[in-house]
Amino acid sequence: MSGPKETPQGASRYGMVIDLDRCNGCGACMVACAVENNVAPAPQRANDRNGITLLRVFPMRNGRDYPESRQVFVPMTCQQCDAPPCESVCPQHAVEFDWTTGIVAQIPVRCLGCRYCMVACPYHARAFNWWDPEWPEGMESTLNPDISTRSRGVAEKCNFCHHRRQVARERAAHEGREVREDEYQPACVEACPVGAIVFGDLNDPDSAVAKVYEAPDAFAFLDKLGTKPKIRYRSRQEWVHAMARQGVPEKEVTRG
Amino acid sequence: MFPWVYGFEWNAGTVIFLGLFFTVVIVILTTVTVAVVRSLRAFAQRKHHAVGWEAQFEDLGREARPCRHQLAGETDQRYCRHGFECKDCDFHRKMLDVAEGEAGDAPDRYFHRGHAWVRPETDGTVTIGIDDFGAKVVGPRARAKLPRIGRRIHENGTGWRFLLGDDSVRVLAPVTGEVVAHGGRDEGWYLRVKPLDGPFDLGHLLQGPEVRPWMEHEMARLLRLIPKDCHSDLTRDGRMVDDVTAHCSGLDWDVVCAEILLEP
Amino acid sequence: MDRSIIPRGLERAPLGKFLLWLLPWVLLLGFGLYSAYLCLRYGLHQTNMDNRFAFGAWIFLDLTVIALGAGAFFTGFLLYILKRRELKAVINSAVVIGFICYSGAVVVLMVDVGQPLRAWFTFWHPNVHSMLTEVTFCITCYLTVLAIEYLPILLKNRKLRQIPAFLVFEFNLHKVMYVLAGVGTFLSFFHQGSLGGLYGVLNGRPFVFREAFGIWPTTFFLFIISAAAAGPSFMLLTTWIASKVSGKRLVTHYVYESLGRISGYILSGYVLLKTADTLFWIRDTAPSLGVHPASFFANQPGYTALHLLEVALFGFLPMAIFLTKRLRARLGWLVTAATLTCLGIVVNRYVLTIQTLALPTLPFAEVLSYVPSWQETGTFLMVIAYGMLVYSISFRYSNLFPQERELRQG
């Protein structure tokens, strides 16, 4: 259940800022995310609607004609809301808000696969395992040993590469020191060739992310819904802010 | 779900939600248990015939259960709600008080509204048969399946069954007792029954002046079951024919017998 | 043999004809079972659902079926608690229909979830704040109640009642039935409500989010009222269909009229509240979530039309028919109005489930549409076939309409 329970002293609150003016839509973050999180190769019949994309880069256009037409790329993933709508709807606590990190975790072995969380999420950031995960012969050896694979019939989502935090903490504890900021960074952040993504602990005023989190050109998507996302986006283009504020685009595209 | 299950938290939401859930579960279980226990008790106390009769009685049409005091012309239209058990009926007691002192001689035959007659014998046993009206509705083609000697019959339980082809219909037993003898088709299907404890109580059976109006009532009931164009075929020389259902095409033996013999 | 099981005094088609009637439904059931098997064996990619259409045709149809099955609880409530005696004529049929609708919905839900074997987790580790938990608990308990309520109808079969134990148990069960009717009303009430709440609480979906009274959004109450209105209408419709198919008079016109009148009264309340709710959503709720309400409909003329249809054609019109004494006297009008009311429920549940998911929330996402796959359709047809079979068999061998016998004798 969300709502401030006991937030432990010295708890972290991880957040992210993505600079849309820097993102060139290369998709390296998507690839890194899938590889890092042991996402199985999509079956032949999968499409972009039923594949597993924990992070997805969408193009956002201003809908005008040349020469006013403008476009940015929006890497969209779980916004790690402080008031996650997916958490309260889960009938059996398969979604958990971690008060020590602020990360919304999906626990696949508890998940019934009812997909109510996916309906509840306004960011379309959740994916369902419509297929049995299968890796071609020999490809199992490329699996990341730090994160389990998921069976079919359960929902999953980004968790800020939470396993990387575990690894970093173990190593730091072994060496008897604190975790350094650069030791825990999600795969997408590392993969971004233009450094558009900044990640870190928002509770640490010295972190890189805290410094840009409150920047005047930073904004959150759908902030009026009251979900309190911890991912913010930056852009100096006014139309981007305008579109982010207004939930529904002026011109709708139907597909199906 | 339970406090000892991993992840359980004591908070208002949990207490209210699970409190309601367990209440509902307990109510459902209790309700079913009550029904089961009552049923078992009915069997243990050998009341299951009475309960079964009560269950069937509710399914009988109102016309099938006229009050004896209506038949005797002592009251307006009135339907029995006590399974013909007059000793359970306050109205009957009241009517008896009014009629006190008018008791005549004990009649030699008593009638159950299910068309069984009862004749007390001098040795304390009774003879039970089906009355003329009932016999003509059932007809001579039907075969009776009488209980074996030594078996018990229970008041308002099954006395015996009439069978015709695949169909069967039961005759309500007018009294409780042990079968000591019975007679076959030639003797007109009868049972000789000995009481279990004490002499028979025949107070719930129709007698004397009640019988004739009741027969008229039953005749009217029978005619309602039968298509109008058939009515004339039912009598010959001023007497009712021996096999009512055989004289009218499209008339279902099973349905007519069940209606007249009060099997819903 | 078959004849001796058919209730006495009821006329039923010859066994051969009856089996011929069952045949297509048996075939459909077989096809449905195969569809469901494919989904369970190979996974939900057999459906056309996807990450956006995480709920699809199954949830939409489940919600509809449950609403139509509300006749069971509502008729039971009116008969046993409010003592509307005339409804005794349809209570058995209502219980059978309720049982079919609820058990059918549960079967489809079991195919719908990705990991059916984990269904017990909801009971063992319930998140009491989730509407889906409420739905799960209520549907399970109520299905149990319906099964118990179905039992007497079964035990009263002509052959079974000759067994004294059955007759005695049936009698004693019937004596306590009002308790079960009460519990059933309570459960069904919350079940219908929480199905509405399922959507109303989604603050991430401005299209369906509604302000709450206490802990329940307005959709919680609207679902209860609409189901209570549709339940009697569906009873009217199914009784009429059963009567047409079997060629028998099953209930007196007074019963049809009574069902229609009840539907009409509740419908009038529903139309009023639904209108108020929509206006409030347009004025307050949607803007407070940063959404211009018109934006949902701007480029979707069909959506606006559906909303108008739901309230005007499928709400106000049947209500007017039901509440007009002269029209109520004609069975044709009653059936028309009942059909409209049931269609209204279909549209309402469609808008809430399918449209909500079709509409994007993010400014760069697209409006999507989806068509169910044949496996999805087949699985649902399985429930229809199952329902037809159970109802047909119950109708033949049980006394679903106590008035039928009297009406036959004239």
PDB file of C-alpha atoms in Angstrom, chain A residues 1 45 47-53 58-61 74 76 83 85 87-93 108-116 118-124 126-128 130-132 151-154 221-222 224-227 243-256, chain C residues 39-47 49-55 58 112-116 118-123 125-133 136 197-199 201-206 287-291 295-296 298-300 357 359-370:
ATOM      1  CA  MET A   1       0.000   0.000   0.000  1.00  0.00           C
ATOM      2  CA  ARG A  45       4.732 -13.530 -34.772  1.00  0.00           C
ATOM      3  CA  ASN A  47       4.891  -7.239 -33.017  1.00  0.00           C
ATOM      4  CA  ASP A  48       5.566  -3.935 -31.353  1.00  0.00           C
ATOM      5  CA  ARG A  49       2.324  -4.223 -29.415  1.00  0.00           C
ATOM      6  CA  ASN A  50       2.906  -7.546 -27.735  1.00  0.00           C
ATOM      7  CA  GLY A  51       6.678  -7.719 -27.557  1.00  0.00           C
ATOM      8  CA  ILE A  52       8.552  -7.046 -24.334  1.00  0.00           C
ATOM      9  CA  THR A  53       9.920  -3.538 -24.318  1.00  0.00           C
ATOM     10  CA  PHE A  58       8.676   6.928 -29.044  1.00  0.00           C
ATOM     11  CA  PRO A  59       8.793   9.747 -31.553  1.00  0.00           C
ATOM     12  CA  MET A  60       6.736  12.782 -30.501  1.00  0.00           C
ATOM     13  CA  ARG A  61       5.721  15.201 -33.227  1.00  0.00           C
ATOM     14  CA  VAL A  74      10.912  10.194 -25.891  1.00  0.00           C
ATOM     15  CA  MET A  76       9.519   5.917 -22.165  1.00  0.00           C
ATOM     16  CA  ALA A  83       2.140   7.103  -5.962  1.00  0.00           C
ATOM     17  CA  PRO A  85      -1.324   3.401  -9.727  1.00  0.00           C
ATOM     18  CA  GLU A  87       0.671  -0.973  -7.001  1.00  0.00           C
ATOM     19  CA  SER A  88      -2.679  -0.419  -5.293  1.00  0.00           C
ATOM     20  CA  VAL A  89      -4.586  -2.324  -7.967  1.00  0.00           C
ATOM     21  CA  CYS A  90      -2.582  -5.552  -7.788  1.00  0.00           C
ATOM     22  CA  PRO A  91      -4.788  -8.104  -6.021  1.00  0.00           C
ATOM     23  CA  GLN A  92      -1.924 -10.020  -4.469  1.00  0.00           C
ATOM     24  CA  HIS A  93       0.980  -7.706  -3.694  1.00  0.00           C
ATOM     25  CA  PRO A 108       7.090 -12.048 -11.251  1.00  0.00           C
ATOM     26  CA  VAL A 109       6.669 -15.183  -9.129  1.00  0.00           C
ATOM     27  CA  ARG A 110       3.763 -13.607  -7.254  1.00  0.00           C
ATOM     28  CA  CYS A 111       2.092 -12.342 -10.404  1.00  0.00           C
ATOM     29  CA  LEU A 112      -1.160 -13.948 -11.461  1.00  0.00           C
ATOM     30  CA  GLY A 113      -1.113 -12.382 -14.883  1.00  0.00           C
ATOM     31  CA  CYS A 114      -4.409 -10.540 -14.532  1.00  0.00           C
ATOM     32  CA  ARG A 115      -2.869  -7.462 -16.216  1.00  0.00           C
ATOM     33  CA  TYR A 116      -4.874  -5.006 -14.118  1.00  0.00           C
ATOM     34  CA  MET A 118      -1.104  -2.686 -17.181  1.00  0.00           C
ATOM     35  CA  VAL A 119      -4.566  -1.188 -17.481  1.00  0.00           C
ATOM     36  CA  ALA A 120      -3.844   1.101 -14.541  1.00  0.00           C
ATOM     37  CA  CYS A 121      -0.519   2.419 -15.848  1.00  0.00           C
ATOM     38  CA  PRO A 122      -0.949   5.668 -17.788  1.00  0.00           C
ATOM     39  CA  TYR A 123       2.577   5.477 -19.226  1.00  0.00           C
ATOM     40  CA  HIS A 124       1.978   2.208 -21.099  1.00  0.00           C
ATOM     41  CA  ARG A 126       4.354  -2.422 -18.585  1.00  0.00           C
ATOM     42  CA  ALA A 127       4.718  -5.511 -20.707  1.00  0.00           C
ATOM     43  CA  PHE A 128       3.172  -8.935 -20.484  1.00  0.00           C
ATOM     44  CA  TRP A 130       2.441 -13.360 -24.021  1.00  0.00           C
ATOM     45  CA  TRP A 131       4.884 -16.124 -25.034  1.00  0.00           C
ATOM     46  CA  ASP A 132       7.034 -18.665 -23.288  1.00  0.00           C
ATOM     47  CA  SER A 151       7.877 -17.216 -17.221  1.00  0.00           C
ATOM     48  CA  ARG A 152       5.033 -16.598 -19.624  1.00  0.00           C
ATOM     49  CA  GLY A 153       1.800 -15.193 -18.272  1.00  0.00           C
ATOM     50  CA  VAL A 154       3.247 -12.557 -15.933  1.00  0.00           C
ATOM     51  CA  PHE A 221       4.602  13.566 -18.253  1.00  0.00           C
ATOM     52  CA  LEU A 222       0.973  13.563 -17.086  1.00  0.00           C
ATOM     53  CA  LYS A 224      -1.765  16.189 -13.188  1.00  0.00           C
ATOM     54  CA  LEU A 225      -2.755  12.553 -12.730  1.00  0.00           C
ATOM     55  CA  GLY A 226      -1.109  12.635  -9.335  1.00  0.00           C
ATOM     56  CA  THR A 227       1.142   9.655  -9.895  1.00  0.00           C
ATOM     57  CA  MET A 243       2.202  18.491 -25.346  1.00  0.00           C
ATOM     58  CA  ALA A 244       3.402  16.829 -22.190  1.00  0.00           C
ATOM     59  CA  ARG A 245       0.930  18.825 -20.130  1.00  0.00           C
ATOM     60  CA  GLN A 246      -2.007  17.962 -22.295  1.00  0.00           C
ATOM     61  CA  GLY A 247      -2.713  14.284 -22.038  1.00  0.00           C
ATOM     62  CA  VAL A 248      -4.253  13.702 -25.406  1.00  0.00           C
ATOM     63  CA  PRO A 249      -2.762  14.848 -28.704  1.00  0.00           C
ATOM     64  CA  GLU A 250      -4.659  17.255 -30.887  1.00  0.00           C
ATOM     65  CA  LYS A 251      -4.537  14.981 -33.861  1.00  0.00           C
ATOM     66  CA  GLU A 252      -5.167  11.344 -33.213  1.00  0.00           C
ATOM     67  CA  VAL A 253      -3.780   8.488 -35.158  1.00  0.00           C
ATOM     68  CA  THR A 254      -5.745   5.285 -35.201  1.00  0.00           C
ATOM     69  CA  ARG A 255      -4.068   2.004 -35.737  1.00  0.00           C
ATOM     70  CA  GLY A 256      -5.086  -1.492 -35.220  1.00  0.00           C
TER      71      GLY A 256
ATOM     72  CA  CYS C  39      -4.805 -20.523 -24.769  1.00  0.00           C
ATOM     73  CA  LEU C  40      -3.957 -22.522 -21.665  1.00  0.00           C
ATOM     74  CA  ARG C  41      -1.434 -24.779 -23.346  1.00  0.00           C
ATOM     75  CA  TYR C  42       0.457 -22.290 -25.526  1.00  0.00           C
ATOM     76  CA  GLY C  43      -0.101 -18.996 -23.763  1.00  0.00           C
ATOM     77  CA  LEU C  44      -2.113 -15.871 -24.279  1.00  0.00           C
ATOM     78  CA  HIS C  45      -0.439 -14.959 -27.568  1.00  0.00           C
ATOM     79  CA  GLN C  46      -3.244 -17.100 -28.976  1.00  0.00           C
ATOM     80  CA  THR C  47      -5.391 -14.046 -28.347  1.00  0.00           C
ATOM     81  CA  MET C  49      -4.671  -8.857 -26.788  1.00  0.00           C
ATOM     82  CA  ASP C  50      -1.465  -6.886 -26.379  1.00  0.00           C
ATOM     83  CA  ASN C  51       0.332  -4.670 -23.919  1.00  0.00           C
ATOM     84  CA  ARG C  52      -2.104  -1.802 -24.498  1.00  0.00           C
ATOM     85  CA  PHE C  53      -5.209  -3.986 -24.804  1.00  0.00           C
ATOM     86  CA  ALA C  54      -4.248  -5.872 -21.683  1.00  0.00           C
ATOM     87  CA  PHE C  55      -7.953  -6.445 -21.077  1.00  0.00           C
ATOM     88  CA  TRP C  58     -13.115 -11.489 -22.381  1.00  0.00           C
ATOM     89  CA  ASP C 112      -7.787 -14.961 -19.171  1.00  0.00           C
ATOM     90  CA  VAL C 113      -5.173 -14.762 -16.443  1.00  0.00           C
ATOM     91  CA  GLY C 114      -1.648 -15.654 -17.395  1.00  0.00           C
ATOM     92  CA  GLN C 115      -1.029 -18.012 -14.503  1.00  0.00           C
ATOM     93  CA  PRO C 116      -4.358 -19.612 -13.481  1.00  0.00           C
ATOM     94  CA  ARG C 118      -1.706 -18.895  -8.945  1.00  0.00           C
ATOM     95  CA  ALA C 119      -5.312 -17.791  -8.529  1.00  0.00           C
ATOM     96  CA  TRP C 120      -5.227 -18.826  -4.882  1.00  0.00           C
ATOM     97  CA  PHE C 121      -2.541 -16.198  -4.197  1.00  0.00           C
ATOM     98  CA  THR C 122      -5.295 -13.583  -4.175  1.00  0.00           C
ATOM     99  CA  PHE C 123      -6.924 -15.375  -1.265  1.00  0.00           C
ATOM    100  CA  HIS C 125      -2.014 -12.794   0.119  1.00  0.00           C
ATOM    101  CA  PRO C 126      -4.900 -10.421  -0.567  1.00  0.00           C
ATOM    102  CA  ASN C 127      -4.242  -6.779  -1.259  1.00  0.00           C
ATOM    103  CA  VAL C 128      -7.440  -5.507   0.324  1.00  0.00           C
ATOM    104  CA  HIS C 129      -7.092  -2.141  -1.400  1.00  0.00           C
ATOM    105  CA  SER C 130      -7.450  -3.601  -4.852  1.00  0.00           C
ATOM    106  CA  MET C 131     -10.879  -3.660  -6.443  1.00  0.00           C
ATOM    107  CA  LEU C 132      -9.867  -6.890  -8.130  1.00  0.00           C
ATOM    108  CA  THR C 133      -9.421  -8.538  -4.733  1.00  0.00           C
ATOM    109  CA  THR C 136     -12.338 -12.207  -6.676  1.00  0.00           C
ATOM    110  CA  GLY C 197     -14.861   0.324  -9.142  1.00  0.00           C
ATOM    111  CA  LEU C 198     -12.244  -1.618 -11.083  1.00  0.00           C
ATOM    112  CA  TYR C 199     -12.297   1.169 -13.649  1.00  0.00           C
ATOM    113  CA  VAL C 201     -10.329   4.008  -9.385  1.00  0.00           C
ATOM    114  CA  LEU C 202      -7.882   4.239 -12.290  1.00  0.00           C
ATOM    115  CA  ASN C 203      -6.509   7.716 -11.808  1.00  0.00           C
ATOM    116  CA  GLY C 204      -4.101   6.944 -14.628  1.00  0.00           C
ATOM    117  CA  ARG C 205      -7.033   6.675 -17.025  1.00  0.00           C
ATOM    118  CA  PRO C 206      -8.852  10.024 -17.036  1.00  0.00           C
ATOM    119  CA  PRO C 287     -10.161  18.970 -16.245  1.00  0.00           C
ATOM    120  CA  SER C 288      -8.640  18.313 -12.827  1.00  0.00           C
ATOM    121  CA  LEU C 289      -6.627  15.509 -14.403  1.00  0.00           C
ATOM    122  CA  GLY C 290      -5.331  17.877 -17.051  1.00  0.00           C
ATOM    123  CA  VAL C 291      -7.557  16.558 -19.797  1.00  0.00           C
ATOM    124  CA  SER C 295     -10.333  15.732 -26.598  1.00  0.00           C
ATOM    125  CA  PHE C 296     -11.414  12.137 -26.121  1.00  0.00           C
ATOM    126  CA  ALA C 298     -12.704  15.215 -30.888  1.00  0.00           C
ATOM    127  CA  ASN C 299     -11.691  12.888 -33.658  1.00  0.00           C
ATOM    128  CA  GLN C 300     -13.885   9.988 -32.652  1.00  0.00           C
ATOM    129  CA  LEU C 357      -7.894   0.973 -23.417  1.00  0.00           C
ATOM    130  CA  LEU C 359      -7.602   5.712 -25.955  1.00  0.00           C
ATOM    131  CA  PRO C 360      -3.973   6.583 -25.252  1.00  0.00           C
ATOM    132  CA  THR C 361      -2.942   8.564 -22.227  1.00  0.00           C
ATOM    133  CA  LEU C 362       0.417   9.725 -23.506  1.00  0.00           C
ATOM    134  CA  PRO C 363       0.382  12.528 -26.070  1.00  0.00           C
ATOM    135  CA  PHE C 364       2.491  10.612 -28.562  1.00  0.00           C
ATOM    136  CA  ALA C 365       0.697   7.291 -28.326  1.00  0.00           C
ATOM    137  CA  GLU C 366      -1.885   6.268 -30.857  1.00  0.00           C
ATOM    138  CA  VAL C 367      -5.544   5.293 -30.649  1.00  0.00           C
ATOM    139  CA  LEU C 368      -5.504   1.557 -31.056  1.00  0.00           C
ATOM    140  CA  SER C 369      -8.137  -0.905 -32.021  1.00  0.00           C
ATOM    141  CA  TYR C 370      -8.207  -4.635 -31.809  1.00  0.00           C
TER     142      TYR C 370
END
